[in-house]
Short mmCIF file of C-alpha atoms and ligand atoms in Angstrom, two decimals:
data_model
loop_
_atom_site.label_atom_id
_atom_site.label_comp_id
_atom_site.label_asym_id
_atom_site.label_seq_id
_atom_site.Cartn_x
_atom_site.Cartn_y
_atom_site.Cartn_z
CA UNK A 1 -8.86 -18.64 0.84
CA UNK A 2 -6.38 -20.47 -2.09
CA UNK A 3 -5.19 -23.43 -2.02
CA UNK A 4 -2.73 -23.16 0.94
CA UNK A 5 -4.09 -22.27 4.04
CA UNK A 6 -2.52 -18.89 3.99
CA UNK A 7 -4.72 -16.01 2.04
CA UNK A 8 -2.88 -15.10 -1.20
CA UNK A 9 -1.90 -11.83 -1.42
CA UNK A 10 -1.26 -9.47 -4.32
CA UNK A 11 0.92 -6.54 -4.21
CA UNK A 12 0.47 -3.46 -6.56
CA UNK A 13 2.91 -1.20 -6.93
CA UNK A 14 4.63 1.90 -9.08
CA UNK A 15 7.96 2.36 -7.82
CA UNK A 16 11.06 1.36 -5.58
CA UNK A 17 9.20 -1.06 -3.86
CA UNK A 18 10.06 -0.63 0.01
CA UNK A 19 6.96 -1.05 1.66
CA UNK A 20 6.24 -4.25 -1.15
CA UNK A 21 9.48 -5.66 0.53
CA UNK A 22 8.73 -4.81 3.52
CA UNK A 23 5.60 -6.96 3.41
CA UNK A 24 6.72 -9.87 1.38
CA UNK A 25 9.64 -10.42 3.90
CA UNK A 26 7.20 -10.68 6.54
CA UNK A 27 5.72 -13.02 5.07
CA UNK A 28 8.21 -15.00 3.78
CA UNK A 29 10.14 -15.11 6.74
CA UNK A 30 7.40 -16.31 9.12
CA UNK A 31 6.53 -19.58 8.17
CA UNK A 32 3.19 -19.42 10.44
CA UNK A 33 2.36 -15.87 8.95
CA UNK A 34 -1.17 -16.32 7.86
CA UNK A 35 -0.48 -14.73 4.23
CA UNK A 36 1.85 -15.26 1.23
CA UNK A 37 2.98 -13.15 -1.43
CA UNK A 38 0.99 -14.47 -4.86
CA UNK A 39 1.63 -11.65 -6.97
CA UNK A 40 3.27 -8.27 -7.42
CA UNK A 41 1.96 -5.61 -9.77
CA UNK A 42 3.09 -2.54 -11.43
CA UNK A 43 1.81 -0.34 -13.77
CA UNK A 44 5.32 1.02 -14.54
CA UNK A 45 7.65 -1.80 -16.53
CA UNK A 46 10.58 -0.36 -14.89
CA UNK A 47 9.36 -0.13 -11.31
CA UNK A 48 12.51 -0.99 -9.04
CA UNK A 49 10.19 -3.15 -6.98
CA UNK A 50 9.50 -5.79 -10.07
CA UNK A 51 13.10 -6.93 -9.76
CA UNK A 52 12.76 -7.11 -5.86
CA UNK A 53 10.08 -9.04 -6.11
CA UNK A 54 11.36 -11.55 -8.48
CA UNK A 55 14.43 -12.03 -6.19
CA UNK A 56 12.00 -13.20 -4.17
CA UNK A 57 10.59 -15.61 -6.29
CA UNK A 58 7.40 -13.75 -6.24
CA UNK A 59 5.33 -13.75 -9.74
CA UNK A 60 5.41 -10.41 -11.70
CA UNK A 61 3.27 -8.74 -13.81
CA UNK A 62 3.23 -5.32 -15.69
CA UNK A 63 0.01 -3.46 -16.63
CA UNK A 64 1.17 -0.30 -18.38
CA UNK A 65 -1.44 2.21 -17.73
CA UNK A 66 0.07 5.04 -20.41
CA UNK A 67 -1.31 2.95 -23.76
CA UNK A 68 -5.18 3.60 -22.24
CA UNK A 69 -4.74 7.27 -21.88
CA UNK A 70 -7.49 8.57 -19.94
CA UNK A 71 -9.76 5.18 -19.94
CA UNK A 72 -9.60 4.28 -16.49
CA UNK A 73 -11.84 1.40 -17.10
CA UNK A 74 -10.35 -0.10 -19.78
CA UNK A 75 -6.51 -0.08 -17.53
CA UNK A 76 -8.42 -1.57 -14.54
CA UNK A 77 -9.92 -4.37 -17.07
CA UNK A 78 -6.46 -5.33 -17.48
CA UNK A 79 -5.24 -4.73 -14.39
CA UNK A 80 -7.74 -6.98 -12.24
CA UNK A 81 -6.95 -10.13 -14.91
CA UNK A 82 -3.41 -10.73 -13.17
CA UNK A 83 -4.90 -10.41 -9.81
CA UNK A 84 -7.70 -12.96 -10.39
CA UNK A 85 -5.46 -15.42 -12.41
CA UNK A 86 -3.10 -15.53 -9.36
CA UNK A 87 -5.94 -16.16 -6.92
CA UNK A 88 -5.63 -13.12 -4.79
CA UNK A 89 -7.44 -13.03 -1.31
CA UNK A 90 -6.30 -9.82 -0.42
CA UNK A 91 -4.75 -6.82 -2.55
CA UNK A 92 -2.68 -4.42 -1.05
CA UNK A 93 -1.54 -0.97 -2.78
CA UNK A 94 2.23 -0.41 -1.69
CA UNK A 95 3.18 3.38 -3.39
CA UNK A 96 0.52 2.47 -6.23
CA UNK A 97 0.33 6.06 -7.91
CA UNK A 98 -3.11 5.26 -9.77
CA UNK A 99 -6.39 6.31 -8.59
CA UNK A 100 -8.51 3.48 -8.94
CA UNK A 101 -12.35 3.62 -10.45
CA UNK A 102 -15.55 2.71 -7.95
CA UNK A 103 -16.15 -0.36 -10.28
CA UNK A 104 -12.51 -1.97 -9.57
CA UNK A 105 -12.53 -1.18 -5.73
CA UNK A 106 -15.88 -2.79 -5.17
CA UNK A 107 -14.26 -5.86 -6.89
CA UNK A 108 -12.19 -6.28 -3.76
CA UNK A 109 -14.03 -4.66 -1.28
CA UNK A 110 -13.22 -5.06 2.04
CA UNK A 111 -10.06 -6.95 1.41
CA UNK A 112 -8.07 -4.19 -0.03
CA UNK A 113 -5.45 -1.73 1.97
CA UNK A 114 -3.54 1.31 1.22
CA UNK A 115 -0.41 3.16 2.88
CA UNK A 116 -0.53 6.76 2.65
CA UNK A 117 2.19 8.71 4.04
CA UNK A 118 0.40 11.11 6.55
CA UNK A 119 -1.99 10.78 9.71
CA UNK A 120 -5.30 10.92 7.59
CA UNK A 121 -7.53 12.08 7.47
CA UNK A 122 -4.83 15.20 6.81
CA UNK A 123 -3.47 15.39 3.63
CA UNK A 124 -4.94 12.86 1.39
CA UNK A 125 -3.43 13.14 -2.12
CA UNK A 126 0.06 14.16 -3.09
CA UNK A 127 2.99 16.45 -1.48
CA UNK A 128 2.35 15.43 1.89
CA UNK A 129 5.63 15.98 3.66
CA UNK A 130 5.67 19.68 2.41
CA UNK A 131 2.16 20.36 3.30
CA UNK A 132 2.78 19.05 7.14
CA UNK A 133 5.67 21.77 7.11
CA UNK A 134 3.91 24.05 5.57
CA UNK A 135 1.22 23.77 7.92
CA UNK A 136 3.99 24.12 11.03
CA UNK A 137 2.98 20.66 11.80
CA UNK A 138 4.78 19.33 15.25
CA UNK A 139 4.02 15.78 13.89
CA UNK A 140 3.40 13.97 11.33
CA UNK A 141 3.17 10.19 10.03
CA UNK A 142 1.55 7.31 7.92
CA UNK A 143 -1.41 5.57 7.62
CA UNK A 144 -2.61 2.08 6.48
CA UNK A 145 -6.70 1.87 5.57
CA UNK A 146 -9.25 0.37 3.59
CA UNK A 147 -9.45 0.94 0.39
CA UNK A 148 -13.42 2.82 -0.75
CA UNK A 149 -13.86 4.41 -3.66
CA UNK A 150 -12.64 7.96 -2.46
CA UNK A 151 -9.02 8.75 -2.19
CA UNK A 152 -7.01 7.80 0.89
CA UNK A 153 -10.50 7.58 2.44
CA UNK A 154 -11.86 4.17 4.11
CA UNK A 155 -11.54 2.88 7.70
CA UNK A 156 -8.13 3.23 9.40
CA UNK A 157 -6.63 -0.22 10.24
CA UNK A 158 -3.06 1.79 11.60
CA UNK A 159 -1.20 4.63 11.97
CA UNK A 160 2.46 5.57 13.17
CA UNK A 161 3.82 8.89 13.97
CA UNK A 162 6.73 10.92 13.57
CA UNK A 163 7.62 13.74 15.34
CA UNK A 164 8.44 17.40 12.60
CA UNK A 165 11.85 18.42 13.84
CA UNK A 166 13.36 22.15 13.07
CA UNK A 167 14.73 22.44 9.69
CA UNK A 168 12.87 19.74 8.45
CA UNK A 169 13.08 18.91 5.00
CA UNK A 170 10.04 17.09 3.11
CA UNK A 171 12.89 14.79 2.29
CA UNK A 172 13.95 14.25 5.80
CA UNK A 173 10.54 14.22 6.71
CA UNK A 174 9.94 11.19 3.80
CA UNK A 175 12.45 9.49 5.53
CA UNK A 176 11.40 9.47 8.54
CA UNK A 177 8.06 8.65 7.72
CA UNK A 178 9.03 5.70 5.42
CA UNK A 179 10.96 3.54 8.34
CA UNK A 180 7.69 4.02 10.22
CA UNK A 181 5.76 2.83 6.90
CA UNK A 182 7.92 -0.62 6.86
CA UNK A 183 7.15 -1.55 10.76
CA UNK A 184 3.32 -0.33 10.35
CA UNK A 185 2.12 -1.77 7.06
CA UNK A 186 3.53 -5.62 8.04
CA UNK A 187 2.07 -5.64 11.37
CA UNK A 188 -1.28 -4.28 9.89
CA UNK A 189 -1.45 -6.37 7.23
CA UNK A 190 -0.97 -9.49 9.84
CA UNK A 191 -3.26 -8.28 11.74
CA UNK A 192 -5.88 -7.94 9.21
CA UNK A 193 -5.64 -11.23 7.91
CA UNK A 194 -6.17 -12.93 11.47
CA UNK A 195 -9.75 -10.94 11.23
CA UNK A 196 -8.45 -8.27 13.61
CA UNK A 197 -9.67 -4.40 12.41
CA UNK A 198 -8.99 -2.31 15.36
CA UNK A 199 -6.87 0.27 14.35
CA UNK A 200 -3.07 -0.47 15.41
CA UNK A 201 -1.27 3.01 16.55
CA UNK A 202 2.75 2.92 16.24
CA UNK A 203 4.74 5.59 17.74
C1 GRF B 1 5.53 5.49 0.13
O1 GRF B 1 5.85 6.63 0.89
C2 GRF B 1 4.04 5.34 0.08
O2 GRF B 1 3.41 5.62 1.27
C3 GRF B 1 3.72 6.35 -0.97
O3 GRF B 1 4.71 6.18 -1.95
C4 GRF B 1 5.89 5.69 -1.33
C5 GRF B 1 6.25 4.41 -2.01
O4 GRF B 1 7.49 3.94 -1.62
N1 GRF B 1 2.38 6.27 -1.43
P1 GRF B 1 7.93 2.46 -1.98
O5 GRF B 1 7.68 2.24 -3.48
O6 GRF B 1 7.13 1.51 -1.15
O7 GRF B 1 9.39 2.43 -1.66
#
């Protein structure tokens, strides 16, 4: 643990930012929450959620991932230095859109989650909302787990389900989904850090 008695946690990122705010306001609003936001992360200097988070007062960093190319390794080298420097107990990925080398997972093993927007293990990867339809799926939903080495893979710490109406959109259907993604990935996440790793199931 850091130096308060609340794990630190970091918060990586590529995007708007929801489910990041989502968990940082749980945090920050419950003053016996057992984490606190240390850090947020993108790899994208204008992710929406790097202003959210500094509202916050929550420390920022950017590790643009587009000047290594295809060197995973050498990204990850200076993606983990932010992480470390702030401390970081626990790391969770909030609509991080990086696949992440073996060597920087095992760094964090067992203290790292994920949200992925479908009841895994269906659909891992990308285009999930239009592969649920496609599939004539009656429901559909989101997932938090433990991050291993292979995609969307690891040990599922929560899920929360949606049902697929008619005429569905994968829009509508990312809607849907996301509200479900903001109560799931809080209540996971404070679950976790209290040592609890049954999975949680939402509906
Ligand atoms: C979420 O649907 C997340 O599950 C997916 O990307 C989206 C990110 O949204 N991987 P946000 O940046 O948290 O708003």
């Amino acid at each position: 643990m850091s130096r308060t008695d609340k794990a630190s946690v970091a918060i990586l990122l590529s995007g708007g930012g929801s489910n990041m705010v989502a968990l940082a306001d749980s945090m920050l609003r419950d003053e016996i929450h057992p984490g606190r936001p240390c850090l947020v992360v993108s790899n994208t200097p204008d992710a929406g959620g790097l202003a959210k988070a500094a509202e916050r007062g929550i420390a920022t960093a950017v590790v643009d991932h587009r000047p290594f190319g295809k060197d995973r390794e050498a990204f990850e080298a200076e993606l983990v230095k932010p992480i470390l420097e702030a401390g970081a107990d626990v790391v969770c990925l909030a609509g991080f859109m990086r696949v992440l080398t073996a060597g920087f997972v095992s760094q964090f093993e067992g203290r790292m989650l994920n949200i992925h927007p479908s009841l895994l293990p269906k659909y891992k990867g990308l285009h999930t909302h239009a592969r649920a339809l496609a599939a004539g799926d009656r429901r559909h939903g989101c997932s938090v787990h433990q991050v291993t080495p292979r995609l969307d893979d690891g040990p599922i710490l929560g899920q929360a389900e949606v049902p697929i109406l008619p005429g569905d959109t994968p829009e509508d259907l990312a809607l849907r989904v996301l509200v479900q993604e903001h109560r799931l990935y809080p209540a996971v996440l404070s679950r976790f850090l209290r040592g609890e790793t049954a999975p949680l199931y939402l509906s």
